[in-house]
């Protein structure tokens, strides 16, 4: 399986670069995400998560697909 965090990070950066500057809705979403980051970032640093491990644990053999700016992992 590929590096899911890198794919997510790339998608996030693309969304920020191409959508946020021109859309009020996207600006609110972005600002909300930054508020969550400010609130929880210290906890996230203390308890890091390996996204590949989570995907493999809960959806082993999953087929990933892009849905908008997010990725969905599904299996039988």
Short mmCIF file of C-alpha atoms in Angstrom, two decimals:
data_model
loop_
_atom_site.label_atom_id
_atom_site.label_comp_id
_atom_site.label_asym_id
_atom_site.label_seq_id
_atom_site.Cartn_x
_atom_site.Cartn_y
_atom_site.Cartn_z
CA UNK A 1 0.00 0.00 0.00
CA UNK A 2 1.19 3.50 -0.73
CA UNK A 3 1.92 6.14 1.83
CA UNK A 4 -1.58 7.29 2.73
CA UNK A 5 -0.45 10.23 4.83
CA UNK A 6 1.59 11.64 1.95
CA UNK A 7 -1.38 11.28 -0.40
CA UNK A 8 -3.60 13.05 2.15
CA UNK A 9 -1.02 15.80 2.66
CA UNK A 10 -0.68 16.34 -1.09
CA UNK A 11 -4.45 16.52 -1.51
CA UNK A 12 -4.75 18.94 1.40
CA UNK A 13 -2.06 21.21 -0.01
CA UNK A 14 -3.73 21.17 -3.44
CA UNK A 15 -7.10 22.04 -1.87
CA UNK A 16 -5.58 24.92 0.10
CA UNK A 17 -3.67 26.28 -2.88
CA UNK A 18 -6.51 26.02 -5.39
CA UNK A 19 -9.75 26.47 -3.44
CA UNK A 20 -9.26 28.47 -0.27
CA UNK A 21 -8.21 31.83 -1.76
CA UNK A 22 -11.28 32.12 -3.98
CA UNK A 23 -14.10 30.68 -1.88
CA UNK A 24 -15.74 31.98 1.29
CA UNK A 25 -16.98 28.47 2.15
CA UNK A 26 -13.52 26.98 1.69
CA UNK A 27 -11.95 29.80 3.71
CA UNK A 28 -14.32 28.97 6.63
CA UNK A 29 -13.42 25.28 6.35
CA UNK A 30 -9.73 26.11 6.30
CA UNK A 31 -10.01 28.47 9.27
CA UNK A 32 -11.98 25.82 11.19
CA UNK A 33 -9.28 23.24 10.49
CA UNK A 34 -6.62 25.64 11.76
CA UNK A 35 -8.68 26.22 14.92
CA UNK A 36 -8.80 22.43 15.48
CA UNK A 37 -5.08 22.19 14.85
CA UNK A 38 -4.34 24.90 17.40
CA UNK A 39 -6.58 23.19 19.95
CA UNK A 40 -5.34 19.63 19.49
CA UNK A 41 -1.87 19.83 17.95
CA UNK A 42 0.02 19.20 21.21
CA UNK A 43 -2.02 16.03 21.82
CA UNK A 44 -1.46 14.90 18.23
CA UNK A 45 2.29 15.30 18.73
CA UNK A 46 2.16 13.25 21.96
CA UNK A 47 0.12 10.45 20.37
CA UNK A 48 1.21 10.10 16.76
CA UNK A 49 -0.74 7.80 14.46
CA UNK A 50 0.55 5.86 11.49
CA UNK A 51 -2.22 6.18 8.91
CA UNK A 52 -0.93 3.20 6.91
CA UNK A 53 -1.10 1.05 10.06
CA UNK A 54 -4.68 2.16 10.77
CA UNK A 55 -5.81 1.45 7.21
CA UNK A 56 -4.16 -1.99 7.27
CA UNK A 57 -5.62 -2.80 10.68
CA UNK A 58 -9.24 -1.81 10.05
CA UNK A 59 -9.52 -2.37 6.30
CA UNK A 60 -6.93 -5.00 5.35
CA UNK A 61 -6.68 -5.35 1.59
CA UNK A 62 -8.77 -2.22 1.11
CA UNK A 63 -9.22 -0.63 -2.27
CA UNK A 64 -8.72 3.09 -1.94
CA UNK A 65 -10.56 5.68 -3.99
CA UNK A 66 -10.61 9.41 -4.03
CA UNK A 67 -13.87 11.08 -3.05
CA UNK A 68 -13.52 14.82 -3.54
CA UNK A 69 -10.50 15.85 -1.49
CA UNK A 70 -10.69 12.78 0.75
CA UNK A 71 -9.76 9.13 0.30
CA UNK A 72 -12.11 6.28 1.14
CA UNK A 73 -10.85 2.79 1.95
CA UNK A 74 -13.30 -0.06 1.39
CA UNK A 75 -13.15 -3.82 1.33
CA UNK A 76 -15.55 -6.74 1.60
#
